XYZ file of C-alpha atoms in Angstrom:
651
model
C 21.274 -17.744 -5.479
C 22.135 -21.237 -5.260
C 19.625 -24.531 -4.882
C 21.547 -24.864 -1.610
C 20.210 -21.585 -0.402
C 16.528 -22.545 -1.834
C 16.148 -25.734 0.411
C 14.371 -25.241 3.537
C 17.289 -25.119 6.383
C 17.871 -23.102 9.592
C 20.503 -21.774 7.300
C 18.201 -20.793 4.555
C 15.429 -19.627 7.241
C 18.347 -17.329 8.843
C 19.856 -15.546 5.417
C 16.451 -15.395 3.949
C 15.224 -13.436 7.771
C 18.504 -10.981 6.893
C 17.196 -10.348 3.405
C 13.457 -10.497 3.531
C 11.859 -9.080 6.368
C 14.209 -5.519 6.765
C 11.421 -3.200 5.681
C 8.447 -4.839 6.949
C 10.545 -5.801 10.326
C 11.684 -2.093 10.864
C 8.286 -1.088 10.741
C 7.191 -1.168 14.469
C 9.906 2.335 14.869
C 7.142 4.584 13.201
C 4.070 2.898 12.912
C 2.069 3.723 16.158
C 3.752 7.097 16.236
C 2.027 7.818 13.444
C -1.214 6.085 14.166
C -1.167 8.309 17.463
C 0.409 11.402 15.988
C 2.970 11.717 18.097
C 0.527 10.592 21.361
C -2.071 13.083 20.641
C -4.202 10.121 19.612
C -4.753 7.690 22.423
C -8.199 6.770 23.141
C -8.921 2.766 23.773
C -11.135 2.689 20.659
C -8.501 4.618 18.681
C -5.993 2.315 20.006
C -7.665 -0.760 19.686
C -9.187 0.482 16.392
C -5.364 0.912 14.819
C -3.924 -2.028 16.100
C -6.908 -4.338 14.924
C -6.360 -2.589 11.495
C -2.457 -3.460 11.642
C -3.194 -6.971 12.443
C -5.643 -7.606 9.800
C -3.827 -5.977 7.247
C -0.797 -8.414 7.702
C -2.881 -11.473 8.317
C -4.691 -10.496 4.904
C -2.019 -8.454 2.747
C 0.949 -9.803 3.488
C 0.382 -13.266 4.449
C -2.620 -14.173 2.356
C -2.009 -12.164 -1.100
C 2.063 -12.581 -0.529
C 2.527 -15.438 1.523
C -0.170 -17.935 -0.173
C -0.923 -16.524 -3.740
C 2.205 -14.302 -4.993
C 4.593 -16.599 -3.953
C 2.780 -19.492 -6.469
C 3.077 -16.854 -9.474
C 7.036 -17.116 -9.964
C 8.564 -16.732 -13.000
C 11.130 -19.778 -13.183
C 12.007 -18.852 -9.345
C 11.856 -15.519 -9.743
C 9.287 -13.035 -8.261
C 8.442 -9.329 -8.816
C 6.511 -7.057 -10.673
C 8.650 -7.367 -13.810
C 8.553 -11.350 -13.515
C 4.909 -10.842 -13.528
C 5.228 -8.260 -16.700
C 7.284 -11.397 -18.188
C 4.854 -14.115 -17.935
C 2.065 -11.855 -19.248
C 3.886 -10.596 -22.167
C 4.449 -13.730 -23.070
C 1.003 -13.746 -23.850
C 0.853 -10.950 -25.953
C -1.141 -8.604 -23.381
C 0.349 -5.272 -24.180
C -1.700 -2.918 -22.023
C 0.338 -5.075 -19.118
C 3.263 -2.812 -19.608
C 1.417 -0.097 -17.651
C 0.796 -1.460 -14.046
C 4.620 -2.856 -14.909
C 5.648 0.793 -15.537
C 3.680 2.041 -12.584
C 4.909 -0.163 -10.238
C 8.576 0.118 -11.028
C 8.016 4.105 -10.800
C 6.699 3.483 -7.262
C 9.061 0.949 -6.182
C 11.854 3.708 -6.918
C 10.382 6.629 -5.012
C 10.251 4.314 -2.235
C 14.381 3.896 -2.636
C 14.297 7.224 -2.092
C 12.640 7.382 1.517
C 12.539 3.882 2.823
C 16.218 4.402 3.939
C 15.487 8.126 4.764
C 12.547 7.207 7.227
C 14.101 4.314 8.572
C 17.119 4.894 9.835
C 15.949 8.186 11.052
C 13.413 6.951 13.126
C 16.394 4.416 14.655
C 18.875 6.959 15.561
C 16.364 9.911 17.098
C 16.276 7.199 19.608
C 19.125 9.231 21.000
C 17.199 11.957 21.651
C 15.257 10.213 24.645
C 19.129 9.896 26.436
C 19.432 14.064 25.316
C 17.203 16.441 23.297
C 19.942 18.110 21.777
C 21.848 15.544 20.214
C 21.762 16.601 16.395
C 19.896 13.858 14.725
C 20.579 14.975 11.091
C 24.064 14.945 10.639
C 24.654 11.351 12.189
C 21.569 10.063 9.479
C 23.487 11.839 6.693
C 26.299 10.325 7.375
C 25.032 6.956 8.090
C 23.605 7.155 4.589
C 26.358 8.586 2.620
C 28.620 5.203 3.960
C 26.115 3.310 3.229
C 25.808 4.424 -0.205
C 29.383 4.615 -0.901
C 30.373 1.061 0.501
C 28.131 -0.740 -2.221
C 30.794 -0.610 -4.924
C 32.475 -3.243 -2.982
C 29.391 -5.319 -2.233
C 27.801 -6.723 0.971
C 29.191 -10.261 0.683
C 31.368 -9.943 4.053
C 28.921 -8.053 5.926
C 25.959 -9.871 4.523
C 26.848 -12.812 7.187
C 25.935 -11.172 9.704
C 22.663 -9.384 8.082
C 20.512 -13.034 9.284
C 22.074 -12.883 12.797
C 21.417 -9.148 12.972
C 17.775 -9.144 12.147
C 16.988 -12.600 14.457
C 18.446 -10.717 17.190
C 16.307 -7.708 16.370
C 13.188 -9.458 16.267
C 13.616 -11.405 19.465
C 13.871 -7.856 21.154
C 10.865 -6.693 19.215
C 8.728 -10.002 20.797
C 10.510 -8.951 24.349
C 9.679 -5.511 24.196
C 6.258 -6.325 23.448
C 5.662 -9.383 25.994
C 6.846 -7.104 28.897
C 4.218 -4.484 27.932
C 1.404 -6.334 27.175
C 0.529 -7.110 30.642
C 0.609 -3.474 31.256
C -3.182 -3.504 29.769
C -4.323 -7.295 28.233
C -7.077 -5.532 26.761
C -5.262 -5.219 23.589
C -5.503 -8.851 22.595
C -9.503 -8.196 21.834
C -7.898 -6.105 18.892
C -7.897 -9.446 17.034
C -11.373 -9.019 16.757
C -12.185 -6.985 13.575
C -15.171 -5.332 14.572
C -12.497 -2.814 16.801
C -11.339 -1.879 12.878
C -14.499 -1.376 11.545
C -15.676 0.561 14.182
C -12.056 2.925 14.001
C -12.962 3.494 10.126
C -16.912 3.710 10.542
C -17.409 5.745 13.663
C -14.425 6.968 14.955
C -13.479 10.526 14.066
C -10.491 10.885 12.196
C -10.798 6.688 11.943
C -10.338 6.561 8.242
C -7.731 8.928 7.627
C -5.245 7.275 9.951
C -5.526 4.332 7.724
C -2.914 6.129 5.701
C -0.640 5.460 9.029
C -1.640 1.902 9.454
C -0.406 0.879 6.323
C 2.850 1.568 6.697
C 2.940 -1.698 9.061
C 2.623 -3.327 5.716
C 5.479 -1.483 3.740
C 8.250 -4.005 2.700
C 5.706 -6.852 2.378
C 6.498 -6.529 -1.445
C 9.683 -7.740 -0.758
C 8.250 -10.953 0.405
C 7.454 -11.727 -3.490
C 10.088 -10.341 -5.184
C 13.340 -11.405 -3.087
C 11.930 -14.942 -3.782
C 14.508 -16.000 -6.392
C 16.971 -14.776 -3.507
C 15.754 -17.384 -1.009
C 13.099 -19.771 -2.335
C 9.470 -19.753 -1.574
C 9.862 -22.415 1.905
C 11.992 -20.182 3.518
C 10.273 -17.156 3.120
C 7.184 -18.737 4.607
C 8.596 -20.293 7.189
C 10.854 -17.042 8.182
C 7.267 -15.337 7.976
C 5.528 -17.528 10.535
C 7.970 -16.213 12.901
C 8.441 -12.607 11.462
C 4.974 -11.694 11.765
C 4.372 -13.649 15.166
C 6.901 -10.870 16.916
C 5.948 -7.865 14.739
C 2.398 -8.471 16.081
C 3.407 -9.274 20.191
C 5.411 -5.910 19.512
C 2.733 -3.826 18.068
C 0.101 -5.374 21.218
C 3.330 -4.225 23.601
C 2.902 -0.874 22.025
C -0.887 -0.580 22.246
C -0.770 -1.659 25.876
C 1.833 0.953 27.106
C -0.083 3.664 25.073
C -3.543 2.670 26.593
C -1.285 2.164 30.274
C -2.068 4.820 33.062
C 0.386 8.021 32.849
C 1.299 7.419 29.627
C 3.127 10.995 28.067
C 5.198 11.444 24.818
C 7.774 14.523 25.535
C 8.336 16.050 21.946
C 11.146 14.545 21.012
C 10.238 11.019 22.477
C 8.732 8.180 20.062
C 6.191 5.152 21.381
C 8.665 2.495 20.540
C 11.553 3.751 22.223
C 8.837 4.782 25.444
C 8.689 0.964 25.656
C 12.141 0.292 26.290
C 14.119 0.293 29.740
C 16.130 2.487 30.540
C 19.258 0.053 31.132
C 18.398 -1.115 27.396
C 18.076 2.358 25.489
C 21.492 2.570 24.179
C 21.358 -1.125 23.245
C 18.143 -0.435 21.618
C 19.252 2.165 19.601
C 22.414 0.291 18.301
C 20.090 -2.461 17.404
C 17.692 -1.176 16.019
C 19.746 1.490 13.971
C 22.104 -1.711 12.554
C 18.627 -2.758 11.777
C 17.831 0.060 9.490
C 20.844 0.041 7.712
C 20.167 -4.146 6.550
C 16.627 -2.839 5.354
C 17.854 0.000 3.550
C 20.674 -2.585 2.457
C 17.931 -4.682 1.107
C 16.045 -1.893 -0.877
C 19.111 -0.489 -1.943
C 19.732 -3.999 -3.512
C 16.099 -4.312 -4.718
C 16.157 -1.301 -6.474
C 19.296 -2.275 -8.114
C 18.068 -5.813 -9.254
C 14.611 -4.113 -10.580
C 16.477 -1.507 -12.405
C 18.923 -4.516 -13.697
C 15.307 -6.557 -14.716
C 13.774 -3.223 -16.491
C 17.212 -3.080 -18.255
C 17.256 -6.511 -19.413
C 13.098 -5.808 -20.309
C 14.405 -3.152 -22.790
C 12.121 -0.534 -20.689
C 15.162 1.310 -19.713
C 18.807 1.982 -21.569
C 21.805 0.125 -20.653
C 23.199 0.818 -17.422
C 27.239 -0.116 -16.348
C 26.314 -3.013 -13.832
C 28.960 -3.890 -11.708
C 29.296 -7.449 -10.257
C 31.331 -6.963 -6.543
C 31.965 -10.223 -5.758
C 31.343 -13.748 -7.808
C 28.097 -14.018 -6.460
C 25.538 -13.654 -9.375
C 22.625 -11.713 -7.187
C 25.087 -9.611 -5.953
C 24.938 -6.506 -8.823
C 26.646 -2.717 -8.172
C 24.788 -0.263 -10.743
C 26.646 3.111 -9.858
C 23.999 5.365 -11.755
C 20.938 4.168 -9.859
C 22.881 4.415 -6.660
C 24.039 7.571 -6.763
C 20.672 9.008 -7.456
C 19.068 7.014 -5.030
C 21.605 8.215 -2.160
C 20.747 12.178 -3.609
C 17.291 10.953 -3.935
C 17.796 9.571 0.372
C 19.530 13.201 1.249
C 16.877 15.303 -0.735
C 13.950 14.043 1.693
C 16.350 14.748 4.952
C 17.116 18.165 4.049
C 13.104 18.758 3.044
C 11.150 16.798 5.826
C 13.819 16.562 8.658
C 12.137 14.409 11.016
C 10.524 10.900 10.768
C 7.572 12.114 11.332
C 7.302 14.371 8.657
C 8.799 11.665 6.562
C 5.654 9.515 7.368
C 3.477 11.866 5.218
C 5.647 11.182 1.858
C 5.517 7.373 2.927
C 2.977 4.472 1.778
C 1.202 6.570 -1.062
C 4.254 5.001 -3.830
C 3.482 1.401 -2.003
C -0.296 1.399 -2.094
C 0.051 2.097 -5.657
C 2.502 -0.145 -6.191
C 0.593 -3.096 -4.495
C -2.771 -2.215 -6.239
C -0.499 -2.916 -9.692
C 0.897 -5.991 -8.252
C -3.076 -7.337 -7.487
C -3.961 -6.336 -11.037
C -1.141 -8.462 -12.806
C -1.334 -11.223 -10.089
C -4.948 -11.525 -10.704
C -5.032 -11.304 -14.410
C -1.695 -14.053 -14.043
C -3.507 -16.240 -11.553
C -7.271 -16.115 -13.592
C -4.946 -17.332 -16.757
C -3.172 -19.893 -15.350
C -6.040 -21.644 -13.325
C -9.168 -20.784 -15.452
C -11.537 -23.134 -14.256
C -11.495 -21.315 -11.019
C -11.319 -18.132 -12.554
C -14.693 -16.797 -10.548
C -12.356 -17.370 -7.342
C -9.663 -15.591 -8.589
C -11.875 -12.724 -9.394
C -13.257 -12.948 -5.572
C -9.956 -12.906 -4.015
C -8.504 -10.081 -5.816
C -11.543 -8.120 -5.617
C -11.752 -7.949 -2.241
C -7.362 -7.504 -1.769
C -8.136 -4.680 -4.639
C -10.654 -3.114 -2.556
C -8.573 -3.196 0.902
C -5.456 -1.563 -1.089
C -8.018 0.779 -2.647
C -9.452 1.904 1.043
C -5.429 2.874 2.022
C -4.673 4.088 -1.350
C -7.934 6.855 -0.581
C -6.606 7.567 2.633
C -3.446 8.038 1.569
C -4.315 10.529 -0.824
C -5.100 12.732 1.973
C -1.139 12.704 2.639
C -0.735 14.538 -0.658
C -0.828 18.121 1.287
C 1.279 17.509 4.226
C 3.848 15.309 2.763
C 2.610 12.901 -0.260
C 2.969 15.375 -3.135
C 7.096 14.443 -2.849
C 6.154 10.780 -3.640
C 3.796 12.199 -6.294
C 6.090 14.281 -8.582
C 8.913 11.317 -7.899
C 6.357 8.238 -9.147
C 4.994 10.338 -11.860
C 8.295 11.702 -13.255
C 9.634 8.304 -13.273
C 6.344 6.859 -14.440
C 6.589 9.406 -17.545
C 10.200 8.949 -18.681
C 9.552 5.195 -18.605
C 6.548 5.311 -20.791
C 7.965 7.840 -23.206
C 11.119 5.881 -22.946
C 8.814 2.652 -24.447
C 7.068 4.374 -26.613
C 10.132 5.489 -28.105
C 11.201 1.714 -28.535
C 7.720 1.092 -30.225
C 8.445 3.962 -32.444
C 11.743 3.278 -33.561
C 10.714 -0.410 -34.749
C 7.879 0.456 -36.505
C 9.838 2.953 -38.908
C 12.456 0.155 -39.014
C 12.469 -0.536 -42.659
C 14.257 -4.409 -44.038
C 15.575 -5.334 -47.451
C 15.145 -9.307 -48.584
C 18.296 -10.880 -47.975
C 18.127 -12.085 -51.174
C 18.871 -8.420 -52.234
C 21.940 -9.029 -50.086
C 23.390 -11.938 -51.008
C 24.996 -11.357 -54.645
C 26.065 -7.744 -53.314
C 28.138 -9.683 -50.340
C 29.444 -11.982 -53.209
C 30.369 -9.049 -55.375
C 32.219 -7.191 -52.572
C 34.016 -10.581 -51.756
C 35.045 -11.265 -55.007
C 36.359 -7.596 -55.907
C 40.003 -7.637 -55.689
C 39.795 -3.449 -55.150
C 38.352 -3.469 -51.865
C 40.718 -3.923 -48.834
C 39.627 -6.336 -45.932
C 38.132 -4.566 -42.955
C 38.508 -7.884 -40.615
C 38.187 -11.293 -41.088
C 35.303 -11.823 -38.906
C 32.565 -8.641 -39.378
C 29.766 -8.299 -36.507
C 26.520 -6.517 -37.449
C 23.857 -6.543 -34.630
C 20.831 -6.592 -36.623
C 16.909 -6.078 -35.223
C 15.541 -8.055 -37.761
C 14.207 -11.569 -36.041
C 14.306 -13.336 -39.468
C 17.378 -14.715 -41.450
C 15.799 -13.541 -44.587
C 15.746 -10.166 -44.232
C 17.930 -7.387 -42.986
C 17.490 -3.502 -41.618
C 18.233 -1.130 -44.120
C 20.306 0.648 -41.831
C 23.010 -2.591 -41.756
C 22.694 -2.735 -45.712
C 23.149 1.296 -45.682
C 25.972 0.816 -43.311
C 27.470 -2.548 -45.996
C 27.057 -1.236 -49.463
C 25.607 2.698 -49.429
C 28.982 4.078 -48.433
C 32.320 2.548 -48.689
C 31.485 -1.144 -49.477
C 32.923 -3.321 -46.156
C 34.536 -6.978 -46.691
C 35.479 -9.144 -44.738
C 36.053 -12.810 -44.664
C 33.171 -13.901 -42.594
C 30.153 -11.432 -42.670
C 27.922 -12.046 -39.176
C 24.151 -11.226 -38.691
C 23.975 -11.083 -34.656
C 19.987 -10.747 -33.364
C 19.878 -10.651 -29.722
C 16.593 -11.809 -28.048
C 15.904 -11.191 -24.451
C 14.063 -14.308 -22.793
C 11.358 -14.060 -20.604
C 12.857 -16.390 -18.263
C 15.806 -15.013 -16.169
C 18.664 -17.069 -16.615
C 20.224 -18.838 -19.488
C 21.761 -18.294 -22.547
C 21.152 -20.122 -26.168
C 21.959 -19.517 -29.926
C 20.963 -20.638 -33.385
C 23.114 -20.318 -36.557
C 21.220 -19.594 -40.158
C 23.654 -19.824 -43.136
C 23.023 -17.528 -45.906
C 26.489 -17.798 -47.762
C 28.859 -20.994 -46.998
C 31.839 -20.068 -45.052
C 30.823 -16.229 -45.771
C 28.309 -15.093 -44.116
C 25.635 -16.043 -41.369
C 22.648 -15.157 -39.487
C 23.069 -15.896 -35.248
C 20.322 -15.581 -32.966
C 21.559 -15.077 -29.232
C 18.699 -15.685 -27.002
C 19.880 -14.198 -22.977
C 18.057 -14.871 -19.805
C 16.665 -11.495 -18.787
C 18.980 -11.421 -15.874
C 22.105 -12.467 -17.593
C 25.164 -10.462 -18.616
C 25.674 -9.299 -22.136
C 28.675 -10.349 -23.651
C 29.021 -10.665 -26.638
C 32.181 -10.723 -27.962
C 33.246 -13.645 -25.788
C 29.999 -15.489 -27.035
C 30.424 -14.743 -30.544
C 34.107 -16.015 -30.472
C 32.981 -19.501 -28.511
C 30.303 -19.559 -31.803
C 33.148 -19.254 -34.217
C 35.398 -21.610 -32.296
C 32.858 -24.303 -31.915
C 31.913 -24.203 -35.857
C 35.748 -24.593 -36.923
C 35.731 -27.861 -34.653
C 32.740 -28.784 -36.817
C 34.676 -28.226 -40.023
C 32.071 -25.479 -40.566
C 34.659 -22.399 -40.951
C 38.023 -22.676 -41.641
C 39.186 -19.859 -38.303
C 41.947 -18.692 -40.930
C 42.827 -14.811 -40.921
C 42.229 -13.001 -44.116
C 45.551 -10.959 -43.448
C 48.202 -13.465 -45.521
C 51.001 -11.477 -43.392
C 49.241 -13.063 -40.049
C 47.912 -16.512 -41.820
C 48.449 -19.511 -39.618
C 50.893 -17.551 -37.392
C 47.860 -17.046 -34.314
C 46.082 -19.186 -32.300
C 42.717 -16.242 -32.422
C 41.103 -14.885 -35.683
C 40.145 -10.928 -35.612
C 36.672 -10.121 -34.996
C 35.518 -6.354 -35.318
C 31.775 -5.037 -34.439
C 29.768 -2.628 -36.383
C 27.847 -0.403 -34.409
C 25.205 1.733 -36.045
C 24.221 4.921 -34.473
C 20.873 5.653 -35.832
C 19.116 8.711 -35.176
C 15.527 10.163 -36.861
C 16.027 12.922 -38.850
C 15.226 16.278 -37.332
C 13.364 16.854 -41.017
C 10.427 14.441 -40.137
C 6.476 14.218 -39.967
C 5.921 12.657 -36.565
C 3.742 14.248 -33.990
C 4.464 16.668 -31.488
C 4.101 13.532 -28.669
C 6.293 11.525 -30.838
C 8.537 13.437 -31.018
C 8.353 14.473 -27.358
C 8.751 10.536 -26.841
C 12.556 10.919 -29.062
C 13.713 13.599 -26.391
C 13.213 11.400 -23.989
C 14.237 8.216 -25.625
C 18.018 10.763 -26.123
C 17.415 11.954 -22.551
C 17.314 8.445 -21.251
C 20.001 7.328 -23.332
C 22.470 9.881 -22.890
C 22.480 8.463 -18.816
C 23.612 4.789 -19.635
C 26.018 2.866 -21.522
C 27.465 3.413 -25.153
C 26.939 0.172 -27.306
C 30.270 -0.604 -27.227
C 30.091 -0.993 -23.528
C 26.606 -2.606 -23.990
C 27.671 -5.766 -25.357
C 30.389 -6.310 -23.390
C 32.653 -5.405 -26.400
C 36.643 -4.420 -26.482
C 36.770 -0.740 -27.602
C 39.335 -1.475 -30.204
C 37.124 -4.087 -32.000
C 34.781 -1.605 -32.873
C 33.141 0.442 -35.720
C 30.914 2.951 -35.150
C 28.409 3.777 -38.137
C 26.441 6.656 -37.917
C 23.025 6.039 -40.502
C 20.202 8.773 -40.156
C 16.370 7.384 -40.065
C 14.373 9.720 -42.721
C 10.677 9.687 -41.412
C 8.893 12.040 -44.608
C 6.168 11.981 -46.201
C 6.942 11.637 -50.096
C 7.607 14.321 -51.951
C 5.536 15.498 -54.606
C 6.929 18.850 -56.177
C 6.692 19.457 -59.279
C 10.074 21.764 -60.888
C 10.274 22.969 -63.986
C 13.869 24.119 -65.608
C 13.773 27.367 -66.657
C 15.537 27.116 -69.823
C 17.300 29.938 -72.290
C 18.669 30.015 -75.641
C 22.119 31.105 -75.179
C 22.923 30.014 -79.147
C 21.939 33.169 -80.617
């Protein structure tokens, strides 16, 4: 996103309400439905219980721990759990991969019912014009479009996403100012006692607090779409966001606790609080409403998947850039999942208000992992004050911990979908790292000084045919005086390869997200060199087009000469040849690793086999490359002893 769009503007307030606020701002379609259960909850201490509990929670979860504290804990602009995994890495705290892992698992359940939920909720609107209008087929197919439209990016529709959602909430502060004075009582709900007294003496008080916090769902988005919008706009957007979402949720509270209030069985509280000459445009509103804040998740999953990518805790994924916009990303895997993921929890739970028992469970456990990293980030970073810190995020832990308990009682009716989905996806990222860990602690080097008079001998013997003039080995070693054994297998162990430049690329993802810088080591003049390429986690990998602006920019220097090898070709073209090695390593099926090791391999192939061949990877023309296939032997030595058998044959 651009400085322009950082600075604090009406501009800047308007796109960052469009990208923002979808989830949290949709929230008011389901959130006393589910509080009342469908109206069979509506006593005044109930009521006023509920809605003190919604009130508090965004006064003290979203605006305080997002609004005040998250938003100070960005990662060179960017926010998010992995920006927070960044920063702490950075320090060397390893165990912070877990909450990371957790919270990513979470985050992409919730792709899978956010938009389900959402725009369900929206469009069975329509069944308080008719009963038997068939809800399910206009969701699917408001979901399949939606789905299928992000190859070609939101960049023409995304101007109207601010105007949208500022109309939307404007209706959301009308509906509720025209309600309120149905019964005024609700505006005592600001006093907290009403939410104690809901959880403490109340019957059934603590187990709607599973209901209450979906109010809060989205609110994560307030941290981690802040490199889309900048951390003044998002606060100022918020002042207003929250100012309607709360006159709306009062409106709602005050036609529930009104005289004669009924819901029929198809009817929902928000739509109840509508007139009846602004149903239909109710419906359209809020339904092009659902659709920007599945837009925005849809997105969100697709930039965290993108992050997790870069983060080397998942395999290379083809990302797709729609327009010239650099947020703007397409990755076709994760959105095709995530639409079967969206249709899977239509088919299963049918109605929004079954939908509500899958939903919150992924985001409380999300959040709770967000608190622990913030906390641990913000006690670092300001350690005279850690004792503060430790206060703050005690008592957010403990509020997240109180909705993450009731939640859990969700698990039967509803919550055991969002189980299996965090857990599976918890699990295959883990094993997936582990994997990683594994692989580079059997990676074996050899000295480079061990290298150098075999790439001299190779040069200098006239028998061996050039392979290219410029020859790419991506290496994992982070040191220009050593090299993996599988690169030296790949050089010398089979047919010896020559060439008239020999390259050492090491790629090293940043913790930072944007930016791109390289060093050159020189182990042989004019013959061979070591390159470190060090990429912003967020930028795009390509690196044939980098390598060749390396090679270019040391002829200028007088460092290379940027002559073929070919005499045929010598002179003749503007562009030297460069060819890749890629080695395909794979352990051994012979090996001595344990059964959970080698559990973690089938995944680290499982995971694999869904993304990107190397090729592809580094942004590398398919004709420029070698493939080398080297096998990793992990044995124990062998000790047998053999004896030849041995017979006279003389006589």
């Amino acid at each position: 996103m651009s400085d322009s769009a950082h600075r604090i503007s009406l501009a800047g307030i308007l796109i960052t309400t469009g990208i923002v606020f979808g989830d949290i701002g949709t929230s008011p379609l389901y959130v006393f439905q589910a509080i009342t259960d469908g109206g069979r909850n509506i006593s005044e201490a109930f009521i006023l219980g509920g809605l003190s509990c919604v009130i508090w929670t965004l006064i003290l979860l979203a605006t305080f721990k997002y609004i005040f504290f998250a938003l100070n804990a960005d990662n060179k602009g960017e926010g998010g759990i992995f920006a927070l995994y960044a920063l702490l890495r950075e320090k060397n705290y390893k165990w912070v991969v877990i909450p990371a892992l957790i919270g990513c698992a979470t985050l992409i359940s919730d792709g899978f019912i956010t938009p389900a939920i959402s725009i369900s909720s929206a469009v069975e609107g329509l069944n308080n014009v008719n009963p038997d209008i068939p809800i399910i087929p206009i969701v699917v197919g408001i979901i399949v479009v939606l789905f299928s439209v992000q190859q070609f990016g939101t960049a023409a529709i995304g101007k109207l996403f601010g105007p949208v959602m500022l109309v939307w909430f404007s209706f959301l502060g009308y509906l509720g100012l025209i309600n309120i004075s149905k019964n005024p009582i609700v505006l005592e709900a600001f006093n907290p006692y009403y939410a104690y007294n809901l959880i403490a003496n109340v019957d059934g008080g603590f187990a709607v607090l599973g209901a209450v916090f979906l109010c809060t769902t989205g609110a994560e988005a307030l941290y981690s779409d802040l490199g889309h919008c900048g951390k003044g706009n998002i606060r100022i957007s918020w002042s207003f966001v929250s100012l309607l979402l709360v006159i709306n949720y009062l409106g709602q509270s005050a036609l529930i606790l009104s005289d004669g209030f009924h819901l029929g069985p198809n009817q929902t509280v928000f739509y109840s609080m509508v007139p009846d000459e602004l149903l239909y445009f109710a419906i359209a509103i809020a339904t092009a409403a659902t659709i920007i804040a599945s837009q925005a998740l849809i997105t969100g999953v697709f930039t965290l998947m993108n992050e997790a990518i870069k983060l080397k805790l998942w395999t290379n994924l083809k990302v797709k850039y729609p327009t010239d916009h650099q947020g703007q990303i397409y990755i076709p895997f994760i959105n095709w999942v995530t639409m079967l993921g969206c249709l899977l929890v239509i088919f299963i739970f049918r109605k929004s208000s079954q939908m509500e028992h899958t939903y919150g469970l992924a985001i409380t456990i999300d959040m709770v992992m967000t608190s622990i990293l913030l906390g641990f980030l913000l006690m670092l970073k300001y350690p005279r004050i850690k004792p503060y810190y430790v206060l703050i995020f005690g008592v957010f832990l403990t509020i997240e911990g109180v909705f993450l308990l009731s939640n859990l009682g969700k698990i039967v009716s509803g919550g055991w979908f969002t189980l299996i989905l965090a857990t599976t996806f918890f699990t295959i990222l883990y094993l997936y790292y582990k994997a990683r860990q594994l692989r580079t602690s059997i990676t074996e080097y050899v000295p480079m000084k061990k290298v150098i008079p075999l790439i001299k001998a190779v040069k200098n013997d006239s028998g061996i045919v050039y392979e290219a003039t410029n020859l790419v080995f991506p290496t994992r070693s982070n040191s220009p005086n050593r090299l993996d054994l599988t690169v030296y297998h790949s050089l010398f162990k089979k047919r010896p390869r020559k060439a008239g430049v020999i390259w050492f690329l090491h790629i090293d993802i940043l913790n930072e997200p944007w930016g791109v810088h390289y060093s050159v080591n020189e182990i042989i003049d004019k013959c061979c060199y070591y390159v470190t390429l060090q990429l912003g986690f967020k930028e795009e990998h390509r690196i044939e087009y980098m390598m060749k602006k390396i090679h270019d920019k040391m002829v200028d220097k007088g460092e290379l000469t940027g002559e073929s090898v070919f005499e045929s070709v010598k002179g003749k073209i503007d562009e030297v040849d460069f060819k890749f090695v890629v080695l395909n390593s794979r352990v051994s099926t012979d090996n001595d690793l344990s059964s959970f090791q080698n559990l973690c391999i089938k995944a680290y192939r499982f995971v694999k086999a869904t993304g990107l061949k190397p090729a592809e990877d580094f942004g590398l023309d398919k004709t420029n490359v070698i493939v080398d296939y080297i096998p990793i032997s992990v044995t124990k030595k062998v000790n047998q002893e053999m004896t030849e058998d041995y017979e006279d044959y003389s006589h």
